[in-house]
mmCIF file of C-alpha atoms in Angstrom:
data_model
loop_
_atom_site.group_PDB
_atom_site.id
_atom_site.type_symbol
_atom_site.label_atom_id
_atom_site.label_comp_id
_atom_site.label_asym_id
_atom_site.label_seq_id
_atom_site.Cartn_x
_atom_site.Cartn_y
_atom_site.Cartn_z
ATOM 1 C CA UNK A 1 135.960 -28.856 -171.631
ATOM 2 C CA UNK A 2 134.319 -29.525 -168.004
ATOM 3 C CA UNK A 3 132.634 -27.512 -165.831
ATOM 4 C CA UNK A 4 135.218 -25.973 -163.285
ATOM 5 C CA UNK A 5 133.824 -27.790 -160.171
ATOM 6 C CA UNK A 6 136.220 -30.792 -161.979
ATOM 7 C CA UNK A 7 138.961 -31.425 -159.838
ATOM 8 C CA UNK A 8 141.951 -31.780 -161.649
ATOM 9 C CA UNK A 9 145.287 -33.048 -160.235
ATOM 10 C CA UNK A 10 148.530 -31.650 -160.527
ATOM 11 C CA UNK A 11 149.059 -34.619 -163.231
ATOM 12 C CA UNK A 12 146.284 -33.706 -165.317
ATOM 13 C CA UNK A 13 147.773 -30.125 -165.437
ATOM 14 C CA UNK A 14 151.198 -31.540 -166.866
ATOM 15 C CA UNK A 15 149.297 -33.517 -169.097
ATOM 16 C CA UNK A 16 147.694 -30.537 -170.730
ATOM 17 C CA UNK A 17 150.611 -28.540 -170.792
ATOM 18 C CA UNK A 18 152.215 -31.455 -172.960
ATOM 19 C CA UNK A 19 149.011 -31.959 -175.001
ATOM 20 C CA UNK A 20 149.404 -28.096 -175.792
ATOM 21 C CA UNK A 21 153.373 -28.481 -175.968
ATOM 22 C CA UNK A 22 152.674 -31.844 -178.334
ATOM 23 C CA UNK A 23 150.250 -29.251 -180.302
ATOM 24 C CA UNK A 24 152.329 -26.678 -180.911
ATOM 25 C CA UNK A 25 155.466 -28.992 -182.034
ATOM 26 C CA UNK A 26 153.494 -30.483 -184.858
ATOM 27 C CA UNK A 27 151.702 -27.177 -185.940
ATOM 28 C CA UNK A 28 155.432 -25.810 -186.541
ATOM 29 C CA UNK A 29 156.815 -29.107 -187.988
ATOM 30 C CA UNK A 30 153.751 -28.832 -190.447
ATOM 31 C CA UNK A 31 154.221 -25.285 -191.581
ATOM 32 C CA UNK A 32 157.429 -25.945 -193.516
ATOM 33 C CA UNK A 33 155.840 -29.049 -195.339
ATOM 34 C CA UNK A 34 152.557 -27.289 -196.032
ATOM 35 C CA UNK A 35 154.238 -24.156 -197.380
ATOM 36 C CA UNK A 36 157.159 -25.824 -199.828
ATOM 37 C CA UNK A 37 154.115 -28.527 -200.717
ATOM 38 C CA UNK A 38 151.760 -26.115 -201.824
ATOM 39 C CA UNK A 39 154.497 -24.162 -204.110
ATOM 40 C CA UNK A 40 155.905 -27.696 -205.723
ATOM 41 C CA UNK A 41 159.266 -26.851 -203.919
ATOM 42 C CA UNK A 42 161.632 -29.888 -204.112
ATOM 43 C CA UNK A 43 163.161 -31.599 -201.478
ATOM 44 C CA UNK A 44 163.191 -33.867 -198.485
ATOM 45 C CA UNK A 45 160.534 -33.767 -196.263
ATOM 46 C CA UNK A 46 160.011 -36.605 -194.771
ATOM 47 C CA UNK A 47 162.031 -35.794 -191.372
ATOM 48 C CA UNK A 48 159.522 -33.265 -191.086
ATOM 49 C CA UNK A 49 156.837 -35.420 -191.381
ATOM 50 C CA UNK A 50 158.530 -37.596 -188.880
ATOM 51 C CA UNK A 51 158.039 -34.922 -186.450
ATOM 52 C CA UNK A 52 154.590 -34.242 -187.229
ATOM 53 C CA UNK A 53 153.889 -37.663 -185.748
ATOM 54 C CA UNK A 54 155.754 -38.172 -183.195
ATOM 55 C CA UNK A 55 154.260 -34.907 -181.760
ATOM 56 C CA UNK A 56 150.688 -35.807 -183.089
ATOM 57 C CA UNK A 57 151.168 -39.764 -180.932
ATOM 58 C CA UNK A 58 152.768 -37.253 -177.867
ATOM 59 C CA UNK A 59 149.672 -35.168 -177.612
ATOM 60 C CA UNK A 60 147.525 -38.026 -178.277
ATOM 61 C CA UNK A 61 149.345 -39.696 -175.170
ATOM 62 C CA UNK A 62 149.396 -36.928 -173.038
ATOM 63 C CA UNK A 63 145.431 -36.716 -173.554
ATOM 64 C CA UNK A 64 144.730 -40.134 -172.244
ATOM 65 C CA UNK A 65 145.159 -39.249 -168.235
ATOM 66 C CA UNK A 66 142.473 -36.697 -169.339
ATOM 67 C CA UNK A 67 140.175 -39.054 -171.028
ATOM 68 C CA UNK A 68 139.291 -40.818 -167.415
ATOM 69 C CA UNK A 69 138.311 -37.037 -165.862
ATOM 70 C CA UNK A 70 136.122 -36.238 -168.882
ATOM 71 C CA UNK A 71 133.354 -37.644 -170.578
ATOM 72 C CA UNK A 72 133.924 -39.192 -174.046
ATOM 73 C CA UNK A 73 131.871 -36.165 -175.672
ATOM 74 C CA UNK A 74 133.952 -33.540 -173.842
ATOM 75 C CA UNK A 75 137.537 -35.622 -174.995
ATOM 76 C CA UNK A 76 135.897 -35.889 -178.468
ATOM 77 C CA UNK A 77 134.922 -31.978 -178.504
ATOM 78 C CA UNK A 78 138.456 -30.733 -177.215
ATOM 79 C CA UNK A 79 139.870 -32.771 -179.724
ATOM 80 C CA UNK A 80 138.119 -31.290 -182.616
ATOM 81 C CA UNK A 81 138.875 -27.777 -181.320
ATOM 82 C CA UNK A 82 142.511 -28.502 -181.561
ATOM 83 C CA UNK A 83 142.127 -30.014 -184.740
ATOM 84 C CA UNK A 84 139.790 -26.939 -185.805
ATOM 85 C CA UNK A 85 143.097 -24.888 -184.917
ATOM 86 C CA UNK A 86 145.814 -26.272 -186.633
ATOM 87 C CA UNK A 87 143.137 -26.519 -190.271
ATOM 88 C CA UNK A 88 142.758 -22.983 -189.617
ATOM 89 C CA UNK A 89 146.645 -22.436 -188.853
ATOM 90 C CA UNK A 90 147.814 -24.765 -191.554
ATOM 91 C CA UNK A 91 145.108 -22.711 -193.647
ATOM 92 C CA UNK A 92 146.480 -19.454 -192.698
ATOM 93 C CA UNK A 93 150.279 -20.851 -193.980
ATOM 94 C CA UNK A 94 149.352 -22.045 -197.314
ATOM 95 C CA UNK A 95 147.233 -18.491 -198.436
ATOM 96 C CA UNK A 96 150.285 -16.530 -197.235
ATOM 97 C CA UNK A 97 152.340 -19.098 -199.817
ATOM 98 C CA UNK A 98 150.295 -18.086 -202.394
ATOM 99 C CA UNK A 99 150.174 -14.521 -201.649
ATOM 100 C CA UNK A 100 154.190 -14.837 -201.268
ATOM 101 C CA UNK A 101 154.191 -16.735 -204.567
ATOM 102 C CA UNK A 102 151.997 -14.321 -206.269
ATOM 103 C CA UNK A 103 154.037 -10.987 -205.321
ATOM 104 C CA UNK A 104 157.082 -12.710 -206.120
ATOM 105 C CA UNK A 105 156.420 -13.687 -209.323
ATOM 106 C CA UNK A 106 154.489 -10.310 -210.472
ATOM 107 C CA UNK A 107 158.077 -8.531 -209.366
ATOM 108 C CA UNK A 108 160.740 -10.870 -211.025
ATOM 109 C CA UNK A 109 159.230 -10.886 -214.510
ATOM 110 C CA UNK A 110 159.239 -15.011 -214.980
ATOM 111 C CA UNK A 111 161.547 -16.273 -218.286
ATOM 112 C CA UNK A 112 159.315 -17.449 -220.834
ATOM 113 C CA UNK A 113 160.115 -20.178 -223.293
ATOM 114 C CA UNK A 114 159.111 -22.036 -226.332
ATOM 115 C CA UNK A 115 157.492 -25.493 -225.075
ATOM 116 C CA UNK A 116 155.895 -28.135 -228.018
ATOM 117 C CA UNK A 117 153.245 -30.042 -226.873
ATOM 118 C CA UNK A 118 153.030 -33.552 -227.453
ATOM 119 C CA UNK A 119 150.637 -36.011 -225.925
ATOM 120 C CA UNK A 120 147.446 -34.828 -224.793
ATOM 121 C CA UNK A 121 144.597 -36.410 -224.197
ATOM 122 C CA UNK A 122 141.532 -36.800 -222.256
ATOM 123 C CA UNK A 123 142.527 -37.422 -218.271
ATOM 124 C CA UNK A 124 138.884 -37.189 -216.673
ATOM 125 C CA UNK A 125 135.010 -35.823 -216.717
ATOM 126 C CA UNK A 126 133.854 -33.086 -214.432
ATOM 127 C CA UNK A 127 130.150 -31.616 -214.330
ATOM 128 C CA UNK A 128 129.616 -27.782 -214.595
ATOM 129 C CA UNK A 129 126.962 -25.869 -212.071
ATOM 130 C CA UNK A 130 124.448 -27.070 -214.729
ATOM 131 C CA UNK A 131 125.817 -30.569 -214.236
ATOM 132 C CA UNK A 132 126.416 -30.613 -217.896
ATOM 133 C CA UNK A 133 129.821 -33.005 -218.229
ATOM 134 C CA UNK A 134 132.997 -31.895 -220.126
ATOM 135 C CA UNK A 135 136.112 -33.830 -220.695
ATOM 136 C CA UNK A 136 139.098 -32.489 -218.976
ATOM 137 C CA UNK A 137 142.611 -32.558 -221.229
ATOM 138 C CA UNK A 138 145.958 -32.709 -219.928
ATOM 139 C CA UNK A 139 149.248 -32.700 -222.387
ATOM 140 C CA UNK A 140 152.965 -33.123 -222.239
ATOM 141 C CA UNK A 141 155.158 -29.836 -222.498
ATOM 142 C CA UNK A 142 158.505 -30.543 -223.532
ATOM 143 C CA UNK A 143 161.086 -27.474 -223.515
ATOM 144 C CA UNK A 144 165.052 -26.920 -223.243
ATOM 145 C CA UNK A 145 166.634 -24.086 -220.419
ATOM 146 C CA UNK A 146 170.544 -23.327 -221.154
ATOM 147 C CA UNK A 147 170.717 -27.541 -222.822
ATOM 148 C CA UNK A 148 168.836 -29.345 -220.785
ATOM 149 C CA UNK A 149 165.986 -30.977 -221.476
ATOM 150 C CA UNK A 150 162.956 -30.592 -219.335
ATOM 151 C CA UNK A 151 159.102 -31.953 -219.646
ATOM 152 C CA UNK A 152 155.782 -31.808 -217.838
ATOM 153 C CA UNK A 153 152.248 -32.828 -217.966
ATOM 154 C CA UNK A 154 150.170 -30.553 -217.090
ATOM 155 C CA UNK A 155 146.063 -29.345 -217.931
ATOM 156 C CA UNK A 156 145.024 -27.451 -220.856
ATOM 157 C CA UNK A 157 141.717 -26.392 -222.386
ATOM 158 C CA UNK A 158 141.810 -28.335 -225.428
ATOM 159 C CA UNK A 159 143.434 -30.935 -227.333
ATOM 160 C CA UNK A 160 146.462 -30.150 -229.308
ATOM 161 C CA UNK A 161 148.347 -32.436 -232.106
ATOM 162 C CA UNK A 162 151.898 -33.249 -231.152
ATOM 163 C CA UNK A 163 154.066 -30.632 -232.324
ATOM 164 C CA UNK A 164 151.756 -27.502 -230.900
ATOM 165 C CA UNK A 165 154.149 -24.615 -229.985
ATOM 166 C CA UNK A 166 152.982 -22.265 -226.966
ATOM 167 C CA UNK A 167 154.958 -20.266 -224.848
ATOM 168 C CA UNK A 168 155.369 -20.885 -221.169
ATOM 169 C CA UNK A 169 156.870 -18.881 -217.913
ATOM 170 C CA UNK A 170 159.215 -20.429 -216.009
ATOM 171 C CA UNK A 171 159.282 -19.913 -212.225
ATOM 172 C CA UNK A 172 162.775 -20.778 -211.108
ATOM 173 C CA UNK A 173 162.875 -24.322 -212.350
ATOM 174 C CA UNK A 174 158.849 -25.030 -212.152
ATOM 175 C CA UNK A 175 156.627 -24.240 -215.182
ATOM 176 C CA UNK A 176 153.446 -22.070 -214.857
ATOM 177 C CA UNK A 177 151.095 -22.000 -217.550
ATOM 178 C CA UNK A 178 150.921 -17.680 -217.226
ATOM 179 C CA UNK A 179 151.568 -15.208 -214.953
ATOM 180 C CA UNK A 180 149.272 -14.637 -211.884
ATOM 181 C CA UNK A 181 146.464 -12.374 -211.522
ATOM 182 C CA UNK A 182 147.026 -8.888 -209.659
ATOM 183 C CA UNK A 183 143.543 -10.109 -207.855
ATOM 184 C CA UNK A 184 145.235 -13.126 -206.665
ATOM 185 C CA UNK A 185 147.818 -11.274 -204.502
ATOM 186 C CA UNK A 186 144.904 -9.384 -202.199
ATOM 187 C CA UNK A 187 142.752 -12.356 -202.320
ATOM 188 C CA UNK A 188 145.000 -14.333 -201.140
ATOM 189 C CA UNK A 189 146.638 -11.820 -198.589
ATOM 190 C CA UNK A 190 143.378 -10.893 -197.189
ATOM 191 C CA UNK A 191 142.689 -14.855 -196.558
ATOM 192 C CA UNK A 192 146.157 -15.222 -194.670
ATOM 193 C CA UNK A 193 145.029 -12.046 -192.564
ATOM 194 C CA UNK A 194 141.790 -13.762 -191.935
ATOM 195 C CA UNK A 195 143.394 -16.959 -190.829
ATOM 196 C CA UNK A 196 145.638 -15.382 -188.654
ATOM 197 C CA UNK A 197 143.726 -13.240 -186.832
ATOM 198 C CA UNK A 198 141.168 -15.879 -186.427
ATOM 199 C CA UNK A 199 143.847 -18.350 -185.007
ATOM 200 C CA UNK A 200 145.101 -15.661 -182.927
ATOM 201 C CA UNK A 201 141.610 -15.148 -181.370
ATOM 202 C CA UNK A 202 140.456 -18.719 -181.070
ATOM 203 C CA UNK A 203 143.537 -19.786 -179.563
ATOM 204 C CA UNK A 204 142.841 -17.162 -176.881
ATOM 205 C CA UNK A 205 139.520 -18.351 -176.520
ATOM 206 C CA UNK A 206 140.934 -21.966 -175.869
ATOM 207 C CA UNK A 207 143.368 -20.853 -173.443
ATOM 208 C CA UNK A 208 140.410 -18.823 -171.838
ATOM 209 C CA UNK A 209 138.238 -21.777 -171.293
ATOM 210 C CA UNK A 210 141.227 -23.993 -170.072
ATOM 211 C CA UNK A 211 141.937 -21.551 -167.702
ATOM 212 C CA UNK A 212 138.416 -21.220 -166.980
ATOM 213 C CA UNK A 213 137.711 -24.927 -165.839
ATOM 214 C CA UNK A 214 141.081 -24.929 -164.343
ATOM 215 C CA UNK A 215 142.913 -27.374 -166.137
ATOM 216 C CA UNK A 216 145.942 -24.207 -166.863
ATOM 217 C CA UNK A 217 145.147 -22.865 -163.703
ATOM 218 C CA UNK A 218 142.951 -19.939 -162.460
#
């Protein structure tokens, strides 16, 4: 932001209302992609996504008549403050997903099935905190819900011989390997508080220092 002995034009202030308005639009276009994306939620997104950019190329062009009042460093700054913002907003909505996730999975006890395991094999290297590497395994789960056939690749901890029977929950029509942990619900809770509060209050401050330089007004 610039000092407040800037002079800015009754232009520049309509451009930062729509670079705020632009802002805002994509942040709430975001949170519905974000949130069904992190829980595997089918669908049709990409109308959403459509938003997201043409409010992302709005703000981006409602920023320019700013650009020639500012320094490059200043732009650059501001623009990594607003991007700061919607990570931590964005942030906030995915923990709350898996908080909402969590409690609603702990309360509906999940339908468990018999799934055989065909498949598996090594799918990548990783290095420990010792950077000791171990092989990473991923198999097939095949299992059948009222006659219908349904499979899935997913990790496991070992490799199994085709045939391997294991039980597996069944969340709606997605497959989790086991129930969540009761310390996942608070951890996660506590980090959607966090992000919140913390978008809350730096939102505030950003609104604080517009007003401050008088680009919002005094």
């Amino acid at each position: 932001m610039r000092k407040a002995s800037v002079e800015w034009g009754a232009l520049h202030r309509q451009c930062a209302v729509g670079v705020v308005a632009g802002v805002a639009v994509l942040g709430t276009a975001a949170v519905p992609v974000v949130w069904a994306g992190s829980q595997d939620l089918p669908g049709d997104r990409r109308w959403w996504l459509v938003v997201c950019g043409v409010a992302l190329l709005a703000a981006v062009g409602a920023s320019l008549p700013l650009l020639r009042q500012v320094s490059v460093g200043d732009y650059v700054v501001s623009c990594v403050a607003l991007v700061l913002l919607l990570v931590l907003a964005l942030g906030t909505v995915f923990a709350a997903a898996q908080a909402a996730s969590g409690v609603r999975t702990r309360l509906h006890e999940p339908r468990r099935v018999v799934a055989t395991v065909t498949a598996c094999r090594t799918t990548g290297r990783q290095l420990d905190d010792q950077d000791h590497g171990r092989d990473i395994y991923g198999c097939t789960y095949h299992w059948s819900v009222d006659g219908r056939e349904f499979s899935e690749e997913r990790p496991t901890d070992e490799l199994y011989p085709d045939g391997h029977e294991t039980r597996v929950w069944l969340d709606g029509g997605q497959m989790i390997t086991g129930r969540p942990s009761l310390l996942g619900i608070p951890f996660w809770g506590v980090l959607a508080l966090a992000g919140l509060l913390g978008a809350i209050r730096f939102s505030a401050f950003l609104a604080w220092k517009a007003r401050e330089v008088g680009l919002l007004g005094q």
